[in-house]
């Protein structure tokens, strides 16, 4: 993250370039809700896909699922959320702003200094009703975490996937919390997405697996580009633990508003499976063939926020560089996360050049998320792609008509190399996989180099 970054700058850039907009923008927005635009949607999808690949598809001990958002209300009674998912709410007697009592620094209203009411406990789950009549008997909740969908499906998944302990279930999906205070852009919102793992282990091996997942998850953020010095582990003291947790460590990130939780890794013990067994009357356990005994597995839960991850990747990738008389603003996204991988830019709109550039575009599009842009000057178009974090621009110029070569311009170094058009695909493929920019295909040349 550049130290020149403020949240205001990021919000404005995200809106201007189509990453993220306020929800219901034309009606003045809706507090705590955000919409992802064309580029932001690609970025968010890439974050989710990178997570899914790493925790599900590249592992033998994990399976995925996708539970419904609305669940039987008995789930939330058994899990303890109806009783315990509460925050202490206070209201200012003067300006009527509401605050979370446990997050206040002084005894008075932070907005106007007014006197505050006594705290009252407020359940953050959103309520709605099944069917046309709004009665107490048909109340349902929008899930405040995806986790419970995996616990109540433990038998279904274990029996159908035939996994043996230790194994995990992973899920990505929307969660909803009627947060008393939202803010810091997409950091805390009322509708958000989670990427959660419930990793079931034999009791007694839980401490070892807890340590394993803390290291694994920290490593995932680093591998995708977050700087080591912007990541820190925060071990919860016992009095800060959620009602279900034996221990918990947060991966925290240095956001522009300070260090804050990116992901929580908790040891939930056998709390959830036991509670659901007792409440449903259906035994949720595991038969260990080796010792010929039934056991209730312990659970290690790495629980990440998609939107918080997107915010961290945006903050860390943001940069400003002096560039002649101007400032070059860019996102150094990891190639796996970059919303657009390649932009094809014809130097002019002249017919014969446009035809060749379109052919290049059509050739690249099936392999990479590619954008075609023939508006404004080439310098402006490079800057626009920098602001979108596009790793490579391919420029087709008049010489291309003669030598059938095109220029690849690299975002971070601004190096430019000239490559035979038939070699563009494999060259870009290699470069997106992290190979050195100076490794040229046969016939390619370093055309210009602008080292910073
Ligand atoms: N199943 C455990 C659980 O939900 P949590 O710490 O409440 O634990 C996990 O949430 C993650 O979900 C957080 O680390 C954060 O990334 C994300 N998250 C939670 N509340 C959020 C909110 N209001 N807005 C955005 N992300 C949120």
CSV table of C-alpha atoms and ligand atoms in Angstrom, one decimal:
chain,number,residue,atom,x,y,z
A,1,UNK,CA,0.0,0.0,0.0
A,2,UNK,CA,1.3,3.4,-0.9
A,3,UNK,CA,1.4,5.7,2.1
A,4,UNK,CA,-0.3,8.3,0.0
A,5,UNK,CA,-3.5,6.2,0.0
A,6,UNK,CA,-6.5,7.4,1.9
A,7,UNK,CA,-9.9,5.7,2.0
A,8,UNK,CA,-11.5,8.7,0.3
A,9,UNK,CA,-9.1,8.5,-2.6
A,10,UNK,CA,-9.7,4.8,-3.0
A,11,UNK,CA,-13.5,5.2,-2.8
A,12,UNK,CA,-13.4,7.9,-5.5
A,13,UNK,CA,-11.1,5.9,-7.8
A,14,UNK,CA,-13.2,2.7,-7.3
A,15,UNK,CA,-16.3,4.7,-8.3
A,16,UNK,CA,-14.6,6.5,-11.3
A,17,UNK,CA,-13.2,3.3,-12.8
A,18,UNK,CA,-16.2,0.9,-12.2
A,19,UNK,CA,-14.9,-1.1,-9.3
A,20,UNK,CA,-17.5,-0.4,-6.6
A,21,UNK,CA,-20.5,2.0,-6.3
A,22,UNK,CA,-22.8,2.8,-3.4
A,23,UNK,CA,-25.9,0.6,-3.5
A,24,UNK,CA,-29.0,2.2,-5.0
A,25,UNK,CA,-26.8,5.1,-6.0
A,26,UNK,CA,-29.4,7.2,-7.8
A,27,UNK,CA,-31.6,7.2,-4.7
A,28,UNK,CA,-28.8,8.4,-2.4
A,29,UNK,CA,-27.4,5.0,-1.5
A,30,UNK,CA,-28.3,2.5,1.3
A,31,UNK,CA,-26.2,2.6,4.4
A,32,UNK,CA,-23.8,-0.4,4.7
A,33,UNK,CA,-24.5,-1.7,1.2
A,34,UNK,CA,-22.3,-1.6,-1.9
A,35,UNK,CA,-22.6,-2.7,-5.6
A,36,UNK,CA,-19.6,-4.1,-7.5
A,37,UNK,CA,-19.2,-2.6,-11.0
A,38,UNK,CA,-17.8,-4.3,-14.1
A,39,UNK,CA,-14.1,-4.3,-13.0
A,40,UNK,CA,-14.8,-4.8,-9.3
A,41,UNK,CA,-17.0,-7.9,-10.1
A,42,UNK,CA,-14.0,-9.4,-12.0
A,43,UNK,CA,-11.7,-8.7,-9.1
A,44,UNK,CA,-14.1,-10.1,-6.6
A,45,UNK,CA,-14.6,-13.3,-8.7
A,46,UNK,CA,-10.8,-13.7,-9.0
A,47,UNK,CA,-10.4,-13.5,-5.2
A,48,UNK,CA,-13.1,-16.1,-4.7
A,49,UNK,CA,-11.7,-18.3,-7.4
A,50,UNK,CA,-8.2,-18.1,-6.1
A,51,UNK,CA,-9.5,-19.1,-2.6
A,52,UNK,CA,-11.6,-22.0,-4.0
A,53,UNK,CA,-8.7,-23.3,-6.1
A,54,UNK,CA,-6.4,-23.2,-3.2
A,55,UNK,CA,-8.6,-24.7,-0.5
A,56,UNK,CA,-10.9,-27.0,-2.5
A,57,UNK,CA,-9.6,-27.9,-5.9
A,58,UNK,CA,-6.0,-28.3,-5.1
A,59,UNK,CA,-6.6,-30.5,-2.0
A,60,UNK,CA,-7.7,-34.1,-1.4
A,61,UNK,CA,-9.1,-33.4,2.0
A,62,UNK,CA,-11.7,-30.7,1.2
A,63,UNK,CA,-15.1,-30.6,-0.6
A,64,UNK,CA,-17.3,-27.6,-1.4
A,65,UNK,CA,-20.9,-26.9,-0.9
A,66,UNK,CA,-23.5,-24.2,-1.4
A,67,UNK,CA,-26.2,-24.0,1.3
A,68,UNK,CA,-29.4,-21.8,1.1
A,69,UNK,CA,-29.3,-18.4,2.8
A,70,UNK,CA,-32.7,-19.0,4.5
A,71,UNK,CA,-32.6,-21.8,7.0
A,72,UNK,CA,-34.9,-23.4,9.6
A,73,UNK,CA,-35.1,-21.1,12.6
A,74,UNK,CA,-34.2,-24.0,14.8
A,75,UNK,CA,-30.7,-23.8,13.3
A,76,UNK,CA,-30.1,-20.4,14.9
A,77,UNK,CA,-31.7,-21.4,18.2
A,78,UNK,CA,-29.4,-24.4,18.5
A,79,UNK,CA,-26.3,-22.5,17.3
A,80,UNK,CA,-26.8,-19.9,20.0
A,81,UNK,CA,-27.1,-17.0,17.5
A,82,UNK,CA,-30.6,-16.0,18.6
A,83,UNK,CA,-29.5,-15.7,22.2
A,84,UNK,CA,-26.0,-14.5,21.7
A,85,UNK,CA,-25.5,-12.7,18.4
A,86,UNK,CA,-26.1,-9.4,20.1
A,87,UNK,CA,-24.3,-6.1,20.3
A,88,UNK,CA,-24.8,-3.5,23.1
A,89,UNK,CA,-26.6,-0.5,21.5
A,90,UNK,CA,-26.6,3.0,22.9
A,91,UNK,CA,-28.3,6.1,21.5
A,92,UNK,CA,-27.4,9.7,21.9
A,93,UNK,CA,-30.2,11.6,23.7
A,94,UNK,CA,-29.2,14.8,21.8
A,95,UNK,CA,-28.5,13.8,18.1
A,96,UNK,CA,-30.0,10.3,18.2
A,97,UNK,CA,-27.1,8.7,16.5
A,98,UNK,CA,-26.6,5.0,17.5
A,99,UNK,CA,-23.4,3.4,18.6
A,100,UNK,CA,-22.0,0.1,19.7
A,101,UNK,CA,-21.2,0.6,23.4
A,102,UNK,CA,-18.3,-1.8,23.3
A,103,UNK,CA,-16.5,0.3,20.6
A,104,UNK,CA,-16.9,3.7,22.2
A,105,UNK,CA,-13.8,5.4,23.7
A,106,UNK,CA,-15.5,7.9,26.1
A,107,UNK,CA,-18.7,8.1,28.0
A,108,UNK,CA,-20.4,10.6,25.6
A,109,UNK,CA,-21.6,10.7,22.0
A,110,UNK,CA,-18.6,10.8,19.6
A,111,UNK,CA,-20.6,13.0,17.2
A,112,UNK,CA,-21.9,15.7,19.4
A,113,UNK,CA,-20.7,15.0,23.0
A,114,UNK,CA,-24.3,14.4,24.1
A,115,UNK,CA,-25.4,12.1,26.8
A,116,UNK,CA,-25.9,8.4,25.9
A,117,UNK,CA,-28.8,6.0,26.9
A,118,UNK,CA,-28.1,2.8,28.9
A,119,UNK,CA,-26.9,0.0,26.6
A,120,UNK,CA,-29.6,-2.4,25.4
A,121,UNK,CA,-28.7,-5.7,23.7
A,122,UNK,CA,-29.6,-5.8,20.0
A,123,UNK,CA,-29.6,-8.9,17.8
A,124,UNK,CA,-27.9,-8.3,14.5
A,125,UNK,CA,-29.7,-11.0,12.5
A,126,UNK,CA,-32.1,-9.7,9.8
A,127,UNK,CA,-35.6,-11.1,10.3
A,128,UNK,CA,-38.1,-11.8,7.5
A,129,UNK,CA,-41.2,-14.1,7.1
A,130,UNK,CA,-41.8,-17.2,5.0
A,131,UNK,CA,-45.2,-17.0,3.3
A,132,UNK,CA,-47.6,-14.1,2.8
A,133,UNK,CA,-48.6,-13.5,6.5
A,134,UNK,CA,-46.2,-11.9,8.9
A,135,UNK,CA,-46.6,-14.0,12.0
A,136,UNK,CA,-44.3,-14.9,14.8
A,137,UNK,CA,-44.6,-18.6,13.8
A,138,UNK,CA,-43.1,-18.1,10.3
A,139,UNK,CA,-40.1,-15.9,11.2
A,140,UNK,CA,-36.9,-16.8,9.3
A,141,UNK,CA,-33.5,-15.1,9.4
A,142,UNK,CA,-31.0,-14.2,6.7
A,143,UNK,CA,-27.9,-16.1,7.7
A,144,UNK,CA,-25.3,-14.1,9.6
A,145,UNK,CA,-22.5,-16.6,8.7
A,146,UNK,CA,-22.3,-19.4,6.1
A,147,UNK,CA,-20.9,-21.8,8.7
A,148,UNK,CA,-24.1,-23.3,10.0
A,149,UNK,CA,-25.1,-24.6,6.5
A,150,UNK,CA,-22.0,-26.8,6.7
A,151,UNK,CA,-22.6,-28.0,10.2
A,152,UNK,CA,-26.2,-29.1,9.6
A,153,UNK,CA,-25.1,-30.9,6.4
A,154,UNK,CA,-22.3,-32.7,8.1
A,155,UNK,CA,-23.9,-36.2,7.7
A,156,UNK,CA,-25.0,-35.5,4.1
A,157,UNK,CA,-21.6,-34.4,3.0
A,158,UNK,CA,-19.6,-37.0,5.0
A,159,UNK,CA,-21.7,-39.9,3.7
A,160,UNK,CA,-21.9,-38.8,0.1
A,161,UNK,CA,-18.2,-37.7,-0.3
A,162,UNK,CA,-17.0,-40.7,1.8
A,163,UNK,CA,-14.2,-38.5,3.3
A,164,UNK,CA,-12.4,-39.8,6.3
A,165,UNK,CA,-11.1,-37.5,9.1
A,166,UNK,CA,-9.4,-35.0,8.8
A,167,UNK,CA,-11.5,-33.4,6.1
A,168,UNK,CA,-13.1,-30.0,5.5
A,169,UNK,CA,-16.1,-28.4,3.9
A,170,UNK,CA,-15.7,-25.0,2.2
A,171,UNK,CA,-18.4,-22.6,1.2
A,172,UNK,CA,-18.5,-19.1,-0.3
A,173,UNK,CA,-21.7,-17.0,0.0
A,174,UNK,CA,-23.6,-14.0,1.2
A,175,UNK,CA,-24.1,-13.2,4.9
A,176,UNK,CA,-26.1,-10.5,6.5
A,177,UNK,CA,-25.7,-8.6,9.7
A,178,UNK,CA,-27.7,-5.6,10.8
A,179,UNK,CA,-24.5,-3.9,12.1
A,180,UNK,CA,-25.2,-0.9,14.4
A,181,UNK,CA,-22.3,0.9,12.8
A,182,UNK,CA,-21.0,0.3,9.3
A,183,UNK,CA,-18.1,2.1,7.6
A,184,UNK,CA,-14.7,2.2,6.2
A,185,UNK,CA,-16.0,1.5,2.7
A,186,UNK,CA,-16.6,-2.2,2.2
A,187,UNK,CA,-14.8,-3.1,5.4
A,188,UNK,CA,-18.0,-3.4,7.5
A,189,UNK,CA,-21.3,-3.6,5.7
A,190,UNK,CA,-24.7,-5.1,6.3
A,191,UNK,CA,-24.6,-7.5,3.3
A,192,UNK,CA,-21.3,-9.1,2.6
A,193,UNK,CA,-19.7,-12.3,1.4
A,194,UNK,CA,-17.8,-14.9,3.4
A,195,UNK,CA,-15.3,-17.7,2.4
A,196,UNK,CA,-15.5,-20.2,5.2
A,197,UNK,CA,-14.0,-23.6,5.9
A,198,UNK,CA,-15.1,-26.0,8.5
A,199,UNK,CA,-12.2,-28.5,8.9
A,200,UNK,CA,-13.2,-31.6,10.9
A,201,UNK,CA,-10.5,-33.3,12.9
A,202,UNK,CA,-10.1,-36.0,15.6
A,203,UNK,CA,-10.2,-34.5,19.1
A,204,UNK,CA,-6.7,-34.2,20.4
A,205,UNK,CA,-5.3,-33.2,17.0
A,206,UNK,CA,-7.2,-29.9,17.0
A,207,UNK,CA,-4.3,-27.8,18.3
A,208,UNK,CA,-2.0,-29.0,15.6
A,209,UNK,CA,-4.5,-28.3,12.8
A,210,UNK,CA,-5.3,-24.9,14.3
A,211,UNK,CA,-1.6,-23.9,13.9
A,212,UNK,CA,-1.6,-25.4,10.4
A,213,UNK,CA,-4.5,-23.4,9.2
A,214,UNK,CA,-3.3,-20.1,10.7
A,215,UNK,CA,0.0,-20.5,8.8
A,216,UNK,CA,-1.8,-21.7,5.6
A,217,UNK,CA,-4.2,-18.8,5.5
A,218,UNK,CA,-1.5,-16.1,6.2
A,219,UNK,CA,0.6,-17.6,3.4
A,220,UNK,CA,-2.4,-17.4,1.0
A,221,UNK,CA,-2.6,-13.6,1.4
A,222,UNK,CA,1.1,-13.2,1.0
A,223,UNK,CA,1.2,-15.4,-2.1
A,224,UNK,CA,-1.4,-13.2,-3.7
A,225,UNK,CA,0.6,-10.0,-3.1
A,226,UNK,CA,-0.2,-8.6,0.3
A,227,UNK,CA,3.1,-7.3,1.8
A,228,UNK,CA,4.4,-9.2,4.8
A,229,UNK,CA,4.8,-6.0,6.8
A,230,UNK,CA,1.1,-5.2,6.3
A,231,UNK,CA,-0.1,-8.5,7.8
A,232,UNK,CA,0.0,-9.5,11.5
A,233,UNK,CA,-1.5,-12.3,13.6
A,234,UNK,CA,-3.7,-11.3,16.6
A,235,UNK,CA,-4.2,-14.0,19.2
A,236,UNK,CA,-7.5,-13.5,21.1
A,237,UNK,CA,-7.4,-13.4,24.9
A,238,UNK,CA,-10.0,-15.7,26.5
A,239,UNK,CA,-12.4,-12.9,27.3
A,240,UNK,CA,-12.6,-11.8,23.7
A,241,UNK,CA,-13.6,-15.2,22.4
A,242,UNK,CA,-17.0,-15.9,20.7
A,243,UNK,CA,-19.4,-18.1,22.5
A,244,UNK,CA,-18.4,-21.2,20.4
A,245,UNK,CA,-14.6,-20.8,20.3
A,246,UNK,CA,-11.9,-22.5,22.3
A,247,UNK,CA,-9.3,-20.3,20.8
A,248,UNK,CA,-9.1,-17.8,17.9
A,249,UNK,CA,-6.4,-16.0,16.0
A,250,UNK,CA,-7.1,-13.2,13.5
A,251,UNK,CA,-5.1,-12.4,10.4
A,252,UNK,CA,-5.1,-8.6,10.6
A,253,UNK,CA,-4.2,-6.2,7.9
A,254,UNK,CA,-3.0,-2.6,8.0
A,255,UNK,CA,-5.9,-0.9,6.3
A,256,UNK,CA,-5.8,2.9,5.8
A,257,UNK,CA,-8.0,3.1,9.0
A,258,UNK,CA,-5.5,1.0,11.0
A,259,UNK,CA,-4.9,-2.6,11.8
A,260,UNK,CA,-8.1,-4.6,11.6
A,261,UNK,CA,-9.4,-8.2,11.1
A,262,UNK,CA,-9.2,-9.7,7.7
A,263,UNK,CA,-10.0,-13.3,8.7
A,264,UNK,CA,-10.6,-15.2,11.9
A,265,UNK,CA,-9.3,-18.7,12.5
A,266,UNK,CA,-11.2,-20.4,15.4
A,267,UNK,CA,-11.1,-23.7,17.1
A,268,UNK,CA,-14.9,-24.3,17.6
A,269,UNK,CA,-14.3,-27.7,19.3
A,270,UNK,CA,-17.3,-30.0,19.0
A,271,UNK,CA,-19.7,-27.2,20.0
A,272,UNK,CA,-21.7,-26.9,16.8
A,273,UNK,CA,-22.1,-30.6,15.9
A,274,UNK,CA,-23.1,-31.4,19.5
A,275,UNK,CA,-25.7,-28.6,19.7
A,276,UNK,CA,-27.3,-29.6,16.4
A,277,UNK,CA,-27.3,-33.3,17.5
A,278,UNK,CA,-29.1,-32.4,20.7
A,279,UNK,CA,-31.6,-30.0,19.1
A,280,UNK,CA,-32.5,-32.1,16.0
A,281,UNK,CA,-32.3,-35.5,17.6
A,282,UNK,CA,-30.1,-36.6,14.6
A,283,UNK,CA,-26.7,-37.9,15.6
A,284,UNK,CA,-24.0,-35.9,13.9
A,285,UNK,CA,-20.8,-37.9,14.5
A,286,UNK,CA,-18.1,-40.0,12.9
A,287,UNK,CA,-17.3,-43.7,13.1
A,288,UNK,CA,-13.6,-44.3,13.4
A,289,UNK,CA,-12.8,-47.7,11.8
A,290,UNK,CA,-9.4,-47.9,13.4
A,291,UNK,CA,-10.5,-47.8,17.0
A,292,UNK,CA,-14.1,-49.0,16.2
A,293,UNK,CA,-15.7,-46.0,18.1
A,294,UNK,CA,-18.0,-43.2,17.4
A,295,UNK,CA,-16.7,-39.7,18.0
A,296,UNK,CA,-17.8,-36.1,17.6
A,297,UNK,CA,-15.1,-34.3,15.5
A,298,UNK,CA,-13.6,-31.0,16.5
A,299,UNK,CA,-13.7,-28.2,14.1
A,300,UNK,CA,-11.1,-25.7,12.9
A,301,UNK,CA,-12.8,-22.8,11.2
A,302,UNK,CA,-10.8,-20.3,8.9
A,303,UNK,CA,-13.4,-17.7,8.2
A,304,UNK,CA,-12.5,-14.9,5.7
A,305,UNK,CA,-14.5,-12.0,4.3
A,306,UNK,CA,-14.5,-11.7,0.5
A,307,UNK,CA,-15.1,-7.9,0.6
A,308,UNK,CA,-12.5,-7.3,3.3
A,309,UNK,CA,-10.0,-9.3,1.1
A,310,UNK,CA,-10.9,-7.3,-1.9
A,311,UNK,CA,-10.4,-4.1,0.1
A,312,UNK,CA,-7.0,-5.3,1.3
A,313,UNK,CA,-5.9,-6.3,-2.2
A,314,UNK,CA,-7.0,-2.9,-3.5
A,315,UNK,CA,-5.2,-1.0,-0.7
A,316,UNK,CA,-2.0,-3.0,-1.1
A,317,UNK,CA,-1.8,-2.8,-4.9
A,318,UNK,CA,-2.5,0.9,-5.0
A,319,UNK,CA,0.5,3.1,-6.0
A,320,UNK,CA,1.3,6.6,-7.2
A,321,UNK,CA,4.5,7.3,-9.2
A,322,UNK,CA,5.9,10.6,-10.5
A,323,UNK,CA,5.6,10.4,-14.3
A,324,UNK,CA,7.0,13.5,-16.2
A,325,UNK,CA,4.8,16.3,-14.9
A,326,UNK,CA,2.0,14.1,-13.8
A,327,UNK,CA,1.3,11.3,-11.3
A,328,UNK,CA,0.8,7.8,-12.5
A,329,UNK,CA,-1.8,6.0,-10.4
A,330,UNK,CA,-1.8,2.2,-10.7
A,331,UNK,CA,-2.8,-1.0,-9.1
A,332,UNK,CA,0.0,-3.6,-8.9
A,333,UNK,CA,-2.5,-6.5,-8.7
A,334,UNK,CA,-1.1,-10.1,-8.7
A,335,UNK,CA,-1.8,-11.4,-12.3
A,336,UNK,CA,-4.2,-14.0,-10.8
A,337,UNK,CA,-6.4,-11.2,-9.3
A,338,UNK,CA,-6.1,-8.5,-12.0
A,339,UNK,CA,-9.6,-7.9,-13.3
A,340,UNK,CA,-8.4,-7.4,-16.9
A,341,UNK,CA,-5.3,-9.4,-17.9
A,342,UNK,CA,-4.6,-7.8,-21.4
A,343,UNK,CA,-5.7,-4.7,-23.2
A,344,UNK,CA,-5.4,-4.5,-27.0
A,345,UNK,CA,-4.7,-0.9,-28.1
A,346,UNK,CA,-4.5,0.0,-31.9
A,347,UNK,CA,-2.3,3.1,-32.3
A,348,UNK,CA,-4.9,4.6,-34.6
A,349,UNK,CA,-8.5,3.9,-35.7
A,350,UNK,CA,-7.4,3.7,-39.4
A,351,UNK,CA,-9.1,0.8,-41.1
A,352,UNK,CA,-6.3,-1.5,-41.9
A,353,UNK,CA,-4.8,-1.1,-38.4
A,354,UNK,CA,-8.1,-1.6,-36.7
A,355,UNK,CA,-8.6,-4.8,-38.7
A,356,UNK,CA,-5.3,-6.3,-37.5
A,357,UNK,CA,-5.9,-5.1,-33.9
A,358,UNK,CA,-9.3,-6.8,-33.9
A,359,UNK,CA,-7.8,-10.0,-35.2
A,360,UNK,CA,-5.2,-9.9,-32.3
A,361,UNK,CA,-8.1,-9.2,-29.9
A,362,UNK,CA,-10.1,-12.1,-31.1
A,363,UNK,CA,-7.1,-14.4,-30.9
A,364,UNK,CA,-6.4,-13.4,-27.2
A,365,UNK,CA,-9.9,-13.1,-25.9
A,366,UNK,CA,-10.6,-16.9,-25.5
A,367,UNK,CA,-7.4,-17.2,-23.3
A,368,UNK,CA,-7.5,-14.1,-21.2
A,369,UNK,CA,-9.9,-11.4,-20.0
A,370,UNK,CA,-9.1,-8.9,-22.7
A,371,UNK,CA,-10.3,-5.4,-23.3
A,372,UNK,CA,-10.2,-3.6,-26.7
A,373,UNK,CA,-9.7,0.2,-26.4
A,374,UNK,CA,-9.3,2.6,-29.4
A,375,UNK,CA,-10.3,5.8,-27.7
A,376,UNK,CA,-8.1,8.8,-26.9
A,377,UNK,CA,-4.3,9.0,-27.1
A,378,UNK,CA,-2.1,5.9,-26.5
A,379,UNK,CA,-0.7,7.6,-23.3
A,380,UNK,CA,-4.1,8.1,-21.9
A,381,UNK,CA,-5.1,4.6,-22.6
A,382,UNK,CA,-2.0,3.2,-20.9
A,383,UNK,CA,-2.9,5.4,-17.8
A,384,UNK,CA,-6.5,4.1,-17.8
A,385,UNK,CA,-5.2,0.5,-17.9
A,386,UNK,CA,-2.8,1.3,-15.1
A,387,UNK,CA,-5.7,2.5,-13.0
A,388,UNK,CA,-7.5,-0.8,-13.7
A,389,UNK,CA,-4.4,-2.8,-12.8
A,390,UNK,CA,-4.1,-4.4,-16.2
A,391,UNK,CA,-0.7,-6.3,-16.3
A,392,UNK,CA,-0.2,-6.1,-20.1
A,393,UNK,CA,-1.1,-3.8,-22.9
A,394,UNK,CA,-0.6,-5.0,-26.5
A,395,UNK,CA,-0.1,-2.1,-29.0
A,396,UNK,CA,-0.6,-2.6,-32.7
A,397,UNK,CA,1.0,0.1,-34.8
A,398,UNK,CA,1.7,0.9,-38.5
A,399,UNK,CA,4.9,-1.1,-38.4
A,400,UNK,CA,2.9,-4.1,-37.3
A,401,UNK,CA,1.3,-4.1,-40.8
A,402,UNK,CA,4.7,-4.6,-42.3
A,403,UNK,CA,6.6,-6.9,-39.8
A,404,UNK,CA,3.6,-8.7,-38.2
A,405,UNK,CA,4.9,-7.8,-34.7
A,406,UNK,CA,3.2,-6.0,-31.8
A,407,UNK,CA,4.4,-4.3,-28.6
A,408,UNK,CA,3.8,-5.7,-25.2
A,409,UNK,CA,3.9,-3.1,-22.5
A,410,UNK,CA,4.3,-4.2,-18.9
A,411,UNK,CA,2.4,-2.3,-16.2
A,412,UNK,CA,4.9,-2.3,-13.3
A,413,UNK,CA,8.2,-1.7,-15.1
A,414,UNK,CA,6.7,0.0,-18.2
A,415,UNK,CA,9.1,-2.1,-20.2
A,416,UNK,CA,8.1,-2.6,-23.8
A,417,UNK,CA,9.1,-5.6,-25.9
A,418,UNK,CA,8.3,-6.3,-29.5
A,419,UNK,CA,6.9,-9.8,-30.2
A,420,UNK,CA,5.8,-11.6,-33.4
A,421,UNK,CA,2.0,-11.6,-33.4
A,422,UNK,CA,1.7,-15.4,-33.6
A,423,UNK,CA,3.8,-15.5,-30.4
A,424,UNK,CA,1.6,-13.1,-28.4
A,425,UNK,CA,-0.6,-15.8,-26.8
A,426,UNK,CA,2.2,-18.0,-25.4
A,427,UNK,CA,4.3,-15.0,-24.4
A,428,UNK,CA,1.5,-13.5,-22.5
A,429,UNK,CA,0.6,-16.8,-21.0
A,430,UNK,CA,4.2,-17.2,-19.7
A,431,UNK,CA,4.3,-13.6,-18.4
A,432,UNK,CA,1.0,-13.9,-16.6
A,433,UNK,CA,2.4,-17.1,-15.0
A,434,UNK,CA,5.3,-14.9,-13.6
A,435,UNK,CA,8.1,-15.6,-16.1
A,436,UNK,CA,10.6,-12.9,-16.7
A,437,UNK,CA,9.6,-10.1,-19.0
A,438,UNK,CA,13.0,-10.2,-20.7
A,439,UNK,CA,12.5,-13.8,-21.9
A,440,UNK,CA,11.5,-13.2,-25.5
A,441,UNK,CA,10.1,-15.6,-28.1
A,442,UNK,CA,12.2,-16.2,-31.1
A,443,UNK,CA,12.2,-13.1,-33.3
A,444,UNK,CA,11.2,-10.8,-30.4
A,445,UNK,CA,13.1,-7.7,-29.5
A,446,UNK,CA,13.4,-5.3,-26.6
A,447,UNK,CA,12.0,-2.3,-28.3
A,448,UNK,CA,12.2,0.3,-25.6
A,449,UNK,CA,13.0,0.2,-21.9
A,450,UNK,CA,11.9,2.8,-19.4
A,451,UNK,CA,13.3,1.6,-16.1
A,452,UNK,CA,12.0,3.4,-13.1
B,1,LIG,N1,-18.3,-18.2,11.2
B,1,LIG,C1,-17.5,-17.3,11.9
B,1,LIG,C2,-17.7,-15.9,11.6
B,1,LIG,O1,-18.6,-15.6,10.9
B,1,LIG,P1,-16.7,-13.5,12.1
B,1,LIG,O2,-15.4,-13.1,12.7
B,1,LIG,O3,-17.9,-12.9,12.7
B,1,LIG,O4,-16.7,-15.1,12.2
B,1,LIG,C3,-15.7,-13.8,9.7
B,1,LIG,O5,-16.6,-13.3,10.5
B,1,LIG,C4,-15.2,-12.8,8.7
B,1,LIG,O6,-16.3,-12.3,7.9
B,1,LIG,C5,-14.5,-11.6,9.2
B,1,LIG,O7,-13.1,-11.8,9.5
B,1,LIG,C6,-14.7,-10.6,8.1
B,1,LIG,O8,-13.7,-10.8,7.1
B,1,LIG,C7,-16.0,-11.0,7.6
B,1,LIG,N2,-17.1,-10.1,8.1
B,1,LIG,C8,-17.8,-10.3,9.3
B,1,LIG,N3,-18.6,-9.3,9.5
B,1,LIG,C9,-18.5,-8.5,8.4
B,1,LIG,C10,-19.2,-7.2,7.9
B,1,LIG,N4,-20.2,-6.7,8.7
B,1,LIG,N5,-18.8,-6.7,6.8
B,1,LIG,C11,-17.8,-7.3,6.0
B,1,LIG,N6,-17.2,-8.4,6.4
B,1,LIG,C12,-17.5,-9.0,7.5
